[in-house]
PDB file of C-alpha atoms and ligand atoms in Angstrom:
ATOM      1  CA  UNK P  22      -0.913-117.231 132.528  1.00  0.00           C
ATOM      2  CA  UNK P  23       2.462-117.915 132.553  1.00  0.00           C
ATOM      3  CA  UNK P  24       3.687-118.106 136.350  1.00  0.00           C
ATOM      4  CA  UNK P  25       7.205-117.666 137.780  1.00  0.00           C
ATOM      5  CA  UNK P  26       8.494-119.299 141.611  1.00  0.00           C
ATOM      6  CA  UNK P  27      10.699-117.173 143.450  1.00  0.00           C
ATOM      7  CA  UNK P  28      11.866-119.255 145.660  1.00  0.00           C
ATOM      8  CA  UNK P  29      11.297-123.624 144.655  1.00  0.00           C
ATOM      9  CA  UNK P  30      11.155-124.934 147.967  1.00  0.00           C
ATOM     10  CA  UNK P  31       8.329-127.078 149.969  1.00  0.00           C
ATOM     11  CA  UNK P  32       5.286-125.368 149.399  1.00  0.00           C
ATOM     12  CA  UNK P  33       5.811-123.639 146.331  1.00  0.00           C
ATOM     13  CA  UNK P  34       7.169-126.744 144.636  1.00  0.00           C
ATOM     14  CA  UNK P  35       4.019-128.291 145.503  1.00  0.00           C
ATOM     15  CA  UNK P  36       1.531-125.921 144.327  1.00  0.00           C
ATOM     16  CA  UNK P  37       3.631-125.971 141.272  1.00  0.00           C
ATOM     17  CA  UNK P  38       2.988-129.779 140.954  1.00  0.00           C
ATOM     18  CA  UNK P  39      -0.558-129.417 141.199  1.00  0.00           C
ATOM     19  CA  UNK P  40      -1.587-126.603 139.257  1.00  0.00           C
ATOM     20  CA  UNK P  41       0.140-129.212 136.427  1.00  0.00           C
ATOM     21  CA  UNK P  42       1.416-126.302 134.129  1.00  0.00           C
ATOM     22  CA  UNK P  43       4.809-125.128 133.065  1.00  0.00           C
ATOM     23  CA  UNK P  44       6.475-122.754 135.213  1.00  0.00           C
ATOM     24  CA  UNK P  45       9.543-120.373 135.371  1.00  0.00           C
ATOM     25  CA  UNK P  46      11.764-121.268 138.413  1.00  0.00           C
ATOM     26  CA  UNK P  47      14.256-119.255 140.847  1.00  0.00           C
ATOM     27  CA  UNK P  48      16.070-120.596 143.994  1.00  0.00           C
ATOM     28  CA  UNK P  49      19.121-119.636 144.942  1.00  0.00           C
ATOM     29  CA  UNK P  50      19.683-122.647 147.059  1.00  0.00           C
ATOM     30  CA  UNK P  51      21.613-125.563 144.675  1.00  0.00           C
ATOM     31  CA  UNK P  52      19.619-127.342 141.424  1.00  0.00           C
ATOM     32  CA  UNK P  53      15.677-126.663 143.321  1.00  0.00           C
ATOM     33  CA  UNK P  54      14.920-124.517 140.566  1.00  0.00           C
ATOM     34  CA  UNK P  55      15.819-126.765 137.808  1.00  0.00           C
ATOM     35  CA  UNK P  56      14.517-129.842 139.512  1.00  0.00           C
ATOM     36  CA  UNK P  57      11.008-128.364 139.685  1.00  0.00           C
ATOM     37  CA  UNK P  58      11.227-126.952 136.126  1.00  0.00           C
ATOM     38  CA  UNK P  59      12.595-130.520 134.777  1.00  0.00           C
ATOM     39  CA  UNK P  60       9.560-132.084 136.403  1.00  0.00           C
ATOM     40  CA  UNK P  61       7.403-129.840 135.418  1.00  0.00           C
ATOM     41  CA  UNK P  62       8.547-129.364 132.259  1.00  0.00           C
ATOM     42  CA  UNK P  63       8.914-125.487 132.230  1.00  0.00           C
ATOM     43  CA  UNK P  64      11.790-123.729 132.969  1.00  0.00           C
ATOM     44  CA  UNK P  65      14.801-122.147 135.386  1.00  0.00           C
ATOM     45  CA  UNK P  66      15.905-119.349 135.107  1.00  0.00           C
ATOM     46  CA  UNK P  67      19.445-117.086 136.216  1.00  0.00           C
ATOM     47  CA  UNK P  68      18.055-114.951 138.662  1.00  0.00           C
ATOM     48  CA  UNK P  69      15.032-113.234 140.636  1.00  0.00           C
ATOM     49  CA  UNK P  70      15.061-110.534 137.974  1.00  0.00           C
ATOM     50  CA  UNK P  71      14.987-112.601 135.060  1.00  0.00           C
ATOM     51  CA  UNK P  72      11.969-114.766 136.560  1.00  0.00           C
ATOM     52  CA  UNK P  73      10.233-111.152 137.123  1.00  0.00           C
ATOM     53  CA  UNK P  74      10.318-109.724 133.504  1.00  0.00           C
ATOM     54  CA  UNK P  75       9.186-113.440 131.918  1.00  0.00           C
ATOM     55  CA  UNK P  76       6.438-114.468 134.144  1.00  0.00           C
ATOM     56  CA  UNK P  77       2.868-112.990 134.086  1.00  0.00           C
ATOM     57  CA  UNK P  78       2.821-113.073 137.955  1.00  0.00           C
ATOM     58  CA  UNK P  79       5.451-114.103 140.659  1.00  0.00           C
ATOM     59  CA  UNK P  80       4.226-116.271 143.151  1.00  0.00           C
ATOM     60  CA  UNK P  81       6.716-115.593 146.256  1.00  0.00           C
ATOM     61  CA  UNK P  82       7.614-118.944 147.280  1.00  0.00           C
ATOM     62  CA  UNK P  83      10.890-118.016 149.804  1.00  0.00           C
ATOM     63  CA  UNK P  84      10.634-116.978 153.481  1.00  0.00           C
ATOM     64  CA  UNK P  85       8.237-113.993 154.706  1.00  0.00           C
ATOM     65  CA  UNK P  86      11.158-112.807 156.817  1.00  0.00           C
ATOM     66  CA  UNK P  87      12.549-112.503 153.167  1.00  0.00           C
ATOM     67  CA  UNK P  88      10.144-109.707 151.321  1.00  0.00           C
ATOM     68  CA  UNK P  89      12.280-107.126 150.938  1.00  0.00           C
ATOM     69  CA  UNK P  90      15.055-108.471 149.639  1.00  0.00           C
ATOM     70  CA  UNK P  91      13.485-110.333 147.392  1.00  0.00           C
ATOM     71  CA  UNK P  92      11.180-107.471 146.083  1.00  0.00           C
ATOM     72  CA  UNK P  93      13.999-105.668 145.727  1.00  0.00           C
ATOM     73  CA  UNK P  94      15.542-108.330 143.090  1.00  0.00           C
ATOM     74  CA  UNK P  95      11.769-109.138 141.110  1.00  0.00           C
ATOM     75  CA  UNK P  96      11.277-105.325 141.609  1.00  0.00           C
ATOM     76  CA  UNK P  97       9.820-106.086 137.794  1.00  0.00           C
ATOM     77  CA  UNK P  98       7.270-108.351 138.204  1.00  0.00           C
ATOM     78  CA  UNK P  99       4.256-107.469 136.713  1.00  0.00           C
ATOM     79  CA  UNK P 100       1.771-109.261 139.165  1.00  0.00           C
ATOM     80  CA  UNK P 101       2.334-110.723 142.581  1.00  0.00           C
ATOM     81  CA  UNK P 102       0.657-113.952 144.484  1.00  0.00           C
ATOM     82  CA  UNK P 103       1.907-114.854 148.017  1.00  0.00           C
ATOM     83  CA  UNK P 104       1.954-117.809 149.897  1.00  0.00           C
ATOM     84  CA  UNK P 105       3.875-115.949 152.381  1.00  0.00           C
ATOM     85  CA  UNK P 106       2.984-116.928 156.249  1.00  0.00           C
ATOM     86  CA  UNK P 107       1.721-113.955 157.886  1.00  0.00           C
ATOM     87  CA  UNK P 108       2.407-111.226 155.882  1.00  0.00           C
ATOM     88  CA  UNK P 109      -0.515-108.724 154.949  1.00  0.00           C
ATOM     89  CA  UNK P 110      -1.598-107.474 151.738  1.00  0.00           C
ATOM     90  CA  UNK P 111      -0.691-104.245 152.888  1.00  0.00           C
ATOM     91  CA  UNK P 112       2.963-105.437 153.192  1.00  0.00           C
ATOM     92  CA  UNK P 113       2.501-106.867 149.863  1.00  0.00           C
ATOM     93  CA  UNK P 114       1.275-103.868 148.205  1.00  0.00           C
ATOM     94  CA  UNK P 115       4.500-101.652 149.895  1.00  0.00           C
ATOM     95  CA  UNK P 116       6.969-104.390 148.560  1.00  0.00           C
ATOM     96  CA  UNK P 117       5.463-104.355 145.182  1.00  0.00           C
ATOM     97  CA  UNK P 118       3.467-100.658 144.481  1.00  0.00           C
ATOM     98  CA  UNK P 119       1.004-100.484 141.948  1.00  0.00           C
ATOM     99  CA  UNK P 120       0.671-103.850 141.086  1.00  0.00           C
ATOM    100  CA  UNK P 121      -2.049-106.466 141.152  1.00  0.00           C
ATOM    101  CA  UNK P 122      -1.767-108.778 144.266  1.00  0.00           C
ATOM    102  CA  UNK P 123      -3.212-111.741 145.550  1.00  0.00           C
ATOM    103  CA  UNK P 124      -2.471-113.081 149.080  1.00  0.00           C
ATOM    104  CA  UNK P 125      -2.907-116.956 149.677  1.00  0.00           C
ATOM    105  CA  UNK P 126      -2.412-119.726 152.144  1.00  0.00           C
ATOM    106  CA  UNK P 127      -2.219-123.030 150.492  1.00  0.00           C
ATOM    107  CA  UNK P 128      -1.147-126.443 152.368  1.00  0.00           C
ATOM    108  CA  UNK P 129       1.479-128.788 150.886  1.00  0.00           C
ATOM    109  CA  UNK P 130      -1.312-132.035 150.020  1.00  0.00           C
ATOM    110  CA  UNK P 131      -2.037-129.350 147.168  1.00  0.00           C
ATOM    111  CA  UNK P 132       1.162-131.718 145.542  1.00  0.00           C
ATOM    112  CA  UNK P 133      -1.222-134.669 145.094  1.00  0.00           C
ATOM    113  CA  UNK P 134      -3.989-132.681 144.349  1.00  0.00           C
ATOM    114  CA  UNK P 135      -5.671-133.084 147.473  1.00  0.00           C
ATOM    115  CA  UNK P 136      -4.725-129.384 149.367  1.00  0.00           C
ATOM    116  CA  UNK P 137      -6.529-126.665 150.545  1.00  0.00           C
ATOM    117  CA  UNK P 138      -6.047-122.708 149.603  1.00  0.00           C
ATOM    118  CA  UNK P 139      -7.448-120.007 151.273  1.00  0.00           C
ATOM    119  CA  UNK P 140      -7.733-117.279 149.406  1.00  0.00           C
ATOM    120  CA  UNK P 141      -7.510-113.732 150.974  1.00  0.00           C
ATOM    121  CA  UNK P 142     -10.284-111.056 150.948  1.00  0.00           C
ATOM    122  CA  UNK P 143      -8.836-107.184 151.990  1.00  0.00           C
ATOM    123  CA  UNK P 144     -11.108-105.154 154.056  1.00  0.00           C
ATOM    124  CA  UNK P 145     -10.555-101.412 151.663  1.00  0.00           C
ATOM    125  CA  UNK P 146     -11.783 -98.442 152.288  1.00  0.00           C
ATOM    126  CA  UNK P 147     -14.770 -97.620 150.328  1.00  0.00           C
ATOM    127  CA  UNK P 148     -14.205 -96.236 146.982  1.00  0.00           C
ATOM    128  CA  UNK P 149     -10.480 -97.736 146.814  1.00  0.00           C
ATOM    129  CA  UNK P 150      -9.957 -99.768 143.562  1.00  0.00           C
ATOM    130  CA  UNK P 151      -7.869-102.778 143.619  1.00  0.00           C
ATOM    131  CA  UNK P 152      -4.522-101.942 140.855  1.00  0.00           C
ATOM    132  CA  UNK P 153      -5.579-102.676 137.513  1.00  0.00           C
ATOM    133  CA  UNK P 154      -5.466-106.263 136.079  1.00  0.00           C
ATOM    134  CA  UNK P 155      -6.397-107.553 139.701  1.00  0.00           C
ATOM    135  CA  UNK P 156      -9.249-108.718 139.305  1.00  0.00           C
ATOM    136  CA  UNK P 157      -8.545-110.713 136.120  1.00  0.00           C
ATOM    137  CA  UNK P 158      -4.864-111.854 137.658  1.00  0.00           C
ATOM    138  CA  UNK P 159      -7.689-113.368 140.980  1.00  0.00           C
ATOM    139  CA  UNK P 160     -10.014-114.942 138.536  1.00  0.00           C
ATOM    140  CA  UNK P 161      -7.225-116.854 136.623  1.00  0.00           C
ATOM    141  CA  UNK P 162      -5.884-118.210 139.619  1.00  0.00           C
ATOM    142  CA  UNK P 163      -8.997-119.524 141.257  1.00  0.00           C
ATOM    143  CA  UNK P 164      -8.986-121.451 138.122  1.00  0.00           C
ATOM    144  CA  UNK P 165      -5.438-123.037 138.728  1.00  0.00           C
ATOM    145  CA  UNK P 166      -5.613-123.809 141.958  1.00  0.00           C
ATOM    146  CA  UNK P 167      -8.932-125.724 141.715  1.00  0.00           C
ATOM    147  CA  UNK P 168      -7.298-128.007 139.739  1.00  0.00           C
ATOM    148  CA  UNK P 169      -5.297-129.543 143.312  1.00  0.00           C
ATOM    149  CA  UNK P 170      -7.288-127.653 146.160  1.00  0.00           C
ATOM    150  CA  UNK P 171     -10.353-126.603 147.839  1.00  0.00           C
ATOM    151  CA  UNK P 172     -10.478-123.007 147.437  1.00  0.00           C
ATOM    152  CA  UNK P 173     -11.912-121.014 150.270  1.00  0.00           C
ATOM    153  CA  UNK P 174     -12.165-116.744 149.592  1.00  0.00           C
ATOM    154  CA  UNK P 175     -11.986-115.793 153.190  1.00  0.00           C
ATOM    155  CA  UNK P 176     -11.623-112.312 154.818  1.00  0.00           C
ATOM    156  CA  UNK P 177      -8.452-111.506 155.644  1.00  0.00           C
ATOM    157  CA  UNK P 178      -8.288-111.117 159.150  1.00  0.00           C
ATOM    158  CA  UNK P 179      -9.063-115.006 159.121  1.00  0.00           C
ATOM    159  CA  UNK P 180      -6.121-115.663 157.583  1.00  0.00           C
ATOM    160  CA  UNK P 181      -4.031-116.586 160.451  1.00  0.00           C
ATOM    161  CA  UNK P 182      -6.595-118.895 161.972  1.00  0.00           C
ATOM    162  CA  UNK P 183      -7.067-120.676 158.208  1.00  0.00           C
ATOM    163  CA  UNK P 184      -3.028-121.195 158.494  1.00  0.00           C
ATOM    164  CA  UNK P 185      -3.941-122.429 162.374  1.00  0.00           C
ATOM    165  CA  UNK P 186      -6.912-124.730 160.963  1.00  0.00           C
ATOM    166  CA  UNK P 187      -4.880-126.431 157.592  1.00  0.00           C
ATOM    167  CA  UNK P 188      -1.467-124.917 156.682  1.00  0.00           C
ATOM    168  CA  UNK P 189       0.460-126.651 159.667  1.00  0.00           C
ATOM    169  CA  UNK P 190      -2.389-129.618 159.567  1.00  0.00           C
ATOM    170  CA  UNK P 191       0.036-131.627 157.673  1.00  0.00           C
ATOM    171  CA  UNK P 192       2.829-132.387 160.495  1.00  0.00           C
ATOM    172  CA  UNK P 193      -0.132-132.855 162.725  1.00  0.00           C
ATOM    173  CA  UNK P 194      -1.701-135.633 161.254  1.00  0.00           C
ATOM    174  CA  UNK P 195       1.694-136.903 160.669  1.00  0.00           C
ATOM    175  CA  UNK P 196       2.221-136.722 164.186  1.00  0.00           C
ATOM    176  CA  UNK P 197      -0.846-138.545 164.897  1.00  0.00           C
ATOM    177  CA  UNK P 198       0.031-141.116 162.203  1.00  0.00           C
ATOM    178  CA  UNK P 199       3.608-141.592 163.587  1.00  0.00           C
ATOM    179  CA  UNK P 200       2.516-141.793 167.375  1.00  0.00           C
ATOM    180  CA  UNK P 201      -0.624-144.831 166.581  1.00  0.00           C
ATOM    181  CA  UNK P 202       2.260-146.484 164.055  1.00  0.00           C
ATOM    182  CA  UNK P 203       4.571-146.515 166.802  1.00  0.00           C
ATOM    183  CA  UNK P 204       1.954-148.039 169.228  1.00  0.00           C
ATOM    184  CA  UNK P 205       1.334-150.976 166.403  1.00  0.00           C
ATOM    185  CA  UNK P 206       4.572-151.717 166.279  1.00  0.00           C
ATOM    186  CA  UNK P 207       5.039-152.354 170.317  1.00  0.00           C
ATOM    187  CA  UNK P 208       1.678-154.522 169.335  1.00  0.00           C
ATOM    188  CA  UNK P 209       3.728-156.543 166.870  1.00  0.00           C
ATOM    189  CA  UNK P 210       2.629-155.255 163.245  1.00  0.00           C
ATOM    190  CA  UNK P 211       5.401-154.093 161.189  1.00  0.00           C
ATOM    191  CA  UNK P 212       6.179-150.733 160.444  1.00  0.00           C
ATOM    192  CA  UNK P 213       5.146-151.000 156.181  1.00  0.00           C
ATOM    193  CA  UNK P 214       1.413-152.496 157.259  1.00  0.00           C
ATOM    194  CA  UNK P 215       0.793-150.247 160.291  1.00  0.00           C
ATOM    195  CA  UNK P 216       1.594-147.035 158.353  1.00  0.00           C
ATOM    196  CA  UNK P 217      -0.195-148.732 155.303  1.00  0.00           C
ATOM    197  CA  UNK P 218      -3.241-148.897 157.228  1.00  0.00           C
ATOM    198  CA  UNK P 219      -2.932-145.935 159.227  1.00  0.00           C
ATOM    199  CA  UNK P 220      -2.530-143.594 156.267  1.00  0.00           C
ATOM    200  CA  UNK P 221      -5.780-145.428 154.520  1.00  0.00           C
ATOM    201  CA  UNK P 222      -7.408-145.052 157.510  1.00  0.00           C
ATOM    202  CA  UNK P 223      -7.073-140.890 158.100  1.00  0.00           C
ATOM    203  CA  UNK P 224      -7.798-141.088 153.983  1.00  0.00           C
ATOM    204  CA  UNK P 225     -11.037-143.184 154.788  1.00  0.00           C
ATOM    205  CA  UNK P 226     -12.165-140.652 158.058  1.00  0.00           C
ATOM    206  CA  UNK P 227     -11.851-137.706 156.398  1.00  0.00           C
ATOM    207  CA  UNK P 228     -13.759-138.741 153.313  1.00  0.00           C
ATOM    208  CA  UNK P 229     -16.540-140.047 155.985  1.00  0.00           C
ATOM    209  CA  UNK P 230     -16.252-136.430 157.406  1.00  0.00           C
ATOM    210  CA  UNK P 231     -16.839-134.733 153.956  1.00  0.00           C
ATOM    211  CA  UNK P 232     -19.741-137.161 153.271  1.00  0.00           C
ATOM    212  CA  UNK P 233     -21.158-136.369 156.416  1.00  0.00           C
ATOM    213  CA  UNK P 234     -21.472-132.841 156.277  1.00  0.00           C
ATOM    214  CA  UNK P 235     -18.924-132.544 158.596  1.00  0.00           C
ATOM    215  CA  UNK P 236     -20.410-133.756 161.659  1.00  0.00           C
ATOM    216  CA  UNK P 237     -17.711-135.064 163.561  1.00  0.00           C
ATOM    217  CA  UNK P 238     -20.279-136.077 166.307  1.00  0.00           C
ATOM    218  CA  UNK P 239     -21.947-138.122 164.201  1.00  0.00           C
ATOM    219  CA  UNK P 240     -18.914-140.063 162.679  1.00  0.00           C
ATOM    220  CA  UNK P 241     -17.646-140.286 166.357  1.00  0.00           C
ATOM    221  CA  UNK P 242     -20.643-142.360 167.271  1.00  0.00           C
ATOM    222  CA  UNK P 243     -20.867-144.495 164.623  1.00  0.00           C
ATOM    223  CA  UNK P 244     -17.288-146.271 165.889  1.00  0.00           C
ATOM    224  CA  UNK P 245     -18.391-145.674 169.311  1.00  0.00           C
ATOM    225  CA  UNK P 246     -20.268-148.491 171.034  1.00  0.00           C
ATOM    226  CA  UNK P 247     -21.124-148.393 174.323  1.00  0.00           C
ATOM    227  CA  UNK P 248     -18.720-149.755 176.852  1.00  0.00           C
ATOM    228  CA  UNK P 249     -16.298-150.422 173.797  1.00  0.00           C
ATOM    229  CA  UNK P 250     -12.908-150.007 173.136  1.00  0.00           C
ATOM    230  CA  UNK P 251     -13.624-146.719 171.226  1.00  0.00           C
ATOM    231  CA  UNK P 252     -15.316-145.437 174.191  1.00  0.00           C
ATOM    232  CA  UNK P 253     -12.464-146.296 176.574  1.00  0.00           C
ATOM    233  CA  UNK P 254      -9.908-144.902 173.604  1.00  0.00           C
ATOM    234  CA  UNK P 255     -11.387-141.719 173.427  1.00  0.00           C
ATOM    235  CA  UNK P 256     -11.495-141.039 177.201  1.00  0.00           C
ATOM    236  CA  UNK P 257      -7.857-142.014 177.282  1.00  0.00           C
ATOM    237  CA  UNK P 258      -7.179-139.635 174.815  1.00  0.00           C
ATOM    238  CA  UNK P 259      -9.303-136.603 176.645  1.00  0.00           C
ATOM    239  CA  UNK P 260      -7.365-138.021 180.013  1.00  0.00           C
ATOM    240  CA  UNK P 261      -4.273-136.919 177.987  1.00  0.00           C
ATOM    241  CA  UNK P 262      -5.206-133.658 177.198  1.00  0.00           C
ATOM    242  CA  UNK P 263      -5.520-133.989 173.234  1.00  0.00           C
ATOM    243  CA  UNK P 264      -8.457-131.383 173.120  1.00  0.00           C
ATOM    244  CA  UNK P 265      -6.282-128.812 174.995  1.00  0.00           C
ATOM    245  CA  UNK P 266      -2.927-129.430 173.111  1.00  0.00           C
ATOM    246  CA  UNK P 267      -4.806-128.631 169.950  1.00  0.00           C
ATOM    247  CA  UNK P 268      -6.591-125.970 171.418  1.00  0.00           C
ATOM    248  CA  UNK P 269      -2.779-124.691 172.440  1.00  0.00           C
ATOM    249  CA  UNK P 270      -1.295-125.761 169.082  1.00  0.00           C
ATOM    250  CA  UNK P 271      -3.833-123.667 167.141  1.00  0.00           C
ATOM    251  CA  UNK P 272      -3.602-120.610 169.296  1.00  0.00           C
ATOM    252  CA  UNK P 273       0.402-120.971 169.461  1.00  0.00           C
ATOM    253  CA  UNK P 274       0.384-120.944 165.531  1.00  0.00           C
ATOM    254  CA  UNK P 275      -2.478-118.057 164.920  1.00  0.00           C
ATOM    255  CA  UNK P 276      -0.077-116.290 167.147  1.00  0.00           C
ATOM    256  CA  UNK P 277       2.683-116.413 164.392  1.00  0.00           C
ATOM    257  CA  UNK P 278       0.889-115.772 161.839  1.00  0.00           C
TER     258      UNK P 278
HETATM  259  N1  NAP I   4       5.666-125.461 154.061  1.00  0.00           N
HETATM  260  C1  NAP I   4       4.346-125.272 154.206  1.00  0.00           C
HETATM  261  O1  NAP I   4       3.599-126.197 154.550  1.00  0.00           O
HETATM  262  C2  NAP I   4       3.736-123.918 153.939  1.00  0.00           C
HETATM  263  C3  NAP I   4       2.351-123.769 153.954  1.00  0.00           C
HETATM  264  C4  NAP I   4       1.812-122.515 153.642  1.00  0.00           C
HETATM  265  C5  NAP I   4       2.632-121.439 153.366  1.00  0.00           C
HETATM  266  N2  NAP I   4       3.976-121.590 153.399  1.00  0.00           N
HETATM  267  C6  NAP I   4       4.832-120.441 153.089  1.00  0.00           C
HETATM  268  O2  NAP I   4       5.607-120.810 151.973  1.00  0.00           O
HETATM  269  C7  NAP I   4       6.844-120.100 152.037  1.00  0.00           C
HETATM  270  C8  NAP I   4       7.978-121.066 151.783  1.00  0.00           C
HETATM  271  O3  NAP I   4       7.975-122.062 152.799  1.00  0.00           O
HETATM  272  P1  NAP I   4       8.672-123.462 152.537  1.00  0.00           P
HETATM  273  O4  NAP I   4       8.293-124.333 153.675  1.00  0.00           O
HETATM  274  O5  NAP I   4       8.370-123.927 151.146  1.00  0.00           O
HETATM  275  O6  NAP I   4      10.202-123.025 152.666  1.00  0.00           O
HETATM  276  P2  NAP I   4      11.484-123.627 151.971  1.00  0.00           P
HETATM  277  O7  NAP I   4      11.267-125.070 151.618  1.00  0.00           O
HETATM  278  O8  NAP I   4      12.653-123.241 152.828  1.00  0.00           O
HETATM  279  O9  NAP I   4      11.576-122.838 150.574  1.00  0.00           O
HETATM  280  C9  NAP I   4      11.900-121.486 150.452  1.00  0.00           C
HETATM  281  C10 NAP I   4      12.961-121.377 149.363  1.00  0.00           C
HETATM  282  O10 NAP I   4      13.061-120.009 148.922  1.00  0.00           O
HETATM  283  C11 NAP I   4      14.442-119.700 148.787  1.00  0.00           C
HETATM  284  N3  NAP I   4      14.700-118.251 148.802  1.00  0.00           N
HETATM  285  C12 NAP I   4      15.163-117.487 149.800  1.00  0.00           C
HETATM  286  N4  NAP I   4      15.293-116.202 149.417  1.00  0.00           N
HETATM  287  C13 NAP I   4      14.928-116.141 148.135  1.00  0.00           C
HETATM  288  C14 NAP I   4      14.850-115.094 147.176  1.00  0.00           C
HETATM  289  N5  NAP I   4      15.200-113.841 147.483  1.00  0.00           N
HETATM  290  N6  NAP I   4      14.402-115.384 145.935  1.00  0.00           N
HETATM  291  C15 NAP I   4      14.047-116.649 145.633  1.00  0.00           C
HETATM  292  N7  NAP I   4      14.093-117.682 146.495  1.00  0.00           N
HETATM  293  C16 NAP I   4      14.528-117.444 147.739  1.00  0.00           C
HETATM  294  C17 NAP I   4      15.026-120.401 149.981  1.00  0.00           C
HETATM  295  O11 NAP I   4      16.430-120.428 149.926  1.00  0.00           O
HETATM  296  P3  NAP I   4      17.239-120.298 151.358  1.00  0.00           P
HETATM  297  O12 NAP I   4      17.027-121.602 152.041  1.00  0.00           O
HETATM  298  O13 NAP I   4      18.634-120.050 150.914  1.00  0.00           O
HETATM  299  O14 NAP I   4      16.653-119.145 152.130  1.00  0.00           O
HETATM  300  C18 NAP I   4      14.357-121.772 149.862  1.00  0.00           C
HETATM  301  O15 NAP I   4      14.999-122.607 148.923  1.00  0.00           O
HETATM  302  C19 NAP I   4       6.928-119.437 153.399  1.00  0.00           C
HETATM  303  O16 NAP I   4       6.734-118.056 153.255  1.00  0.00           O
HETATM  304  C20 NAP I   4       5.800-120.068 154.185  1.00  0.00           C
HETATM  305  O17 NAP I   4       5.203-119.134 155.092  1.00  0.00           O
HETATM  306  C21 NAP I   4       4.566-122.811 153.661  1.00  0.00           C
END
C-alpha cells in the first residue's frame, strides 16, 4: 500500500520514519515534503491533489482545524487515515464521503520505533457497513504501524483520554527530564552526563514497568527503602502537588480533544 502525507510535519514525518516504506509527500510549508521523501526515499509531490490520485490512502498529517480545506484539495483520495487531534470519524466520513476511513492517534517516539497508536473503533448503528475496502485498508495498516508502535484498537469515545494518556506524553517526560537535569546541574554534573543518565534512566523505568506487568506499586517499592531518600523524594514530590497537576494536565488535554 502505497501511502501519501498531506501535510510532512512532526507527527506525520515520524510515523513516516517508522513505518520504514516509501511515501508520497505534500506540505505546503518550504522543502518538508521533499526532506521526508529524500529520507525516506519515496517521493514529493506538486500538490494535495496530485498526492490524492497516486497514493492508495492519504494519511492527513496537517492541522484538524484544517479538514476542510484540505479535503477539498485531496477531494480524490481513494482512502483516508487520520492522525488528526480530536476530530471524529463522523467528521472524517463528511470530509471524505464514501470512502474507507481509519481514525488514529499515534505519538511522535513512533520515529524511533518505540511509539504508541491507538487505533479507533466507531460505535455504528447495527446493520451499517463500513465503505467498501475498509476493512482491508484497517488490516494493512495494523501491519505498518506495528513495525514502530504498540497498537491499541480502542473504542472511540476513548480516544481523547488515549491522546490525554500518550499523545502529549512526550513533552511531559521531557519536562520531567529537563526539570531533574536542571537540578543536577545546580548539584555540579554537567549538562551532557545528567541528560545522558536521565534519558537512560526513564528508558530503564519504563522497561521495568513493562516487565512488571505494569505495577507501578511494585516498582515504586523496590527503590523505596524505608526512611530513605526515595521515601523523602517522593513525599516532596506529593508536597508539590505532582499527582494533581497530572490529574489537571490530563483532564485539561481530554478537554481538547
Ligand atoms: N505532534 C504530535 O505529537 C501529535 C501527536 C498525535 C497527533 N497529532 C496530530 O498530527 C497533526 C499534525 O500535527 P504536527 O504536530 O505534526 O503539526 P505540524 O508539525 O505543524 O505539521 C502540520 C503540517 O501540515 C501542513 N499543512 C497545513 N495545511 C495543509 C494542507 N491543506 N495540506 C497539506 N499540508 C498542510 C502544515 O503547514 P502550515 O504550517 O502552513 O499550516 C504543517 O507543515 C495534527 O492534526 C495533530 O492533532 C500530533
Amino acid at each position: 500500500m502505497r501511502l501519501g502525507f498531506l501535510g510532512s510535519g512532526n507527527m506525520a514525518s515520524a510515523l513516516a520514519r517508522g513505518i520504514g516504506e516509501p511515501a508520497l509527500c505534500f506540505d505546503p510549508v518550504g522543502d518538508r515534503a521533499s526532506a521526508l521523501a529524500t529520507e525516506l526515499g519515496g517521493e514529493a509531490v506538486a500538490d494535495a491533489a496530485a498526492l490524492a490520485e497516486r497514493a492508495d490512502a492519504v494519511v492527513l498529517g496537517h492541522k484538524p482545524g484544517q479538514l476542510l480545506d484540505a479535503a477539498r484539495d485531496a477531494s480524490g483520495a481513494r482512502a483516508v487515515v487520520s492522525i488528526l487531534g480530536g476530530v471524529p470519524i463522523a467528521d472524517l466520513r463528511a470530509a471524505y464521503p464514501d470512502r474507507p476511513v481509519v481514525r488514529l492517534m499515534p505519538n511522535t517516539p513512533a520515529g524511533v520505533g518505540k511509539g504508541v497508536v491507538a487505533v479507533a473503533i466507531e460505535a455504528r448503528e447495527p446493520g451499517v457497513a463500513a465503505p467498501a475496502g475498509e476493512d482491508e485498508l484497517r488490516a494493512e495498516l495494523l501491519g505498518l504501524l506495528a513495525r514502530c508502535a504498540t497498537v491499541v484498537e480502542l473504542p472511540e469515545s476513548q480516544m481523547a483520554a488515549a491522546t490525554a494518556a500518550f499523545g502529549v506524553l512526550p513533552a511531559y517526560v521531557s519536562l520531567f527530564a529537563e526539570a531533574t537535569v536542571d537540578a543536577a546541574i545546580r548539584h555540579g554534573m554537567t549538562p551532557d552526563a545528567a541528560g545522558r543518565m536521565v534519558a537512560a534512566g526513564i528508558e530503564g523505568s519504563a522497561a521495568l514497568l513493562r516487565a512488571q506487568d505494569h505495577d507501578t506499586l511494585a516498582v515504586r517499592r523496590g527503590v523505596t527503602s524505608p526512611g530513605g531518600s526515595t521515601a523523602r523524594g517522593l513525599r516532596a514530590l506529593d508536597r508539590g502537588g505532582l499527582r494533581e497537576a497530572v490529574q489537571d494536565a490530563f483532564d485539561a488535554a481530554v478537554a481538547v480533544s
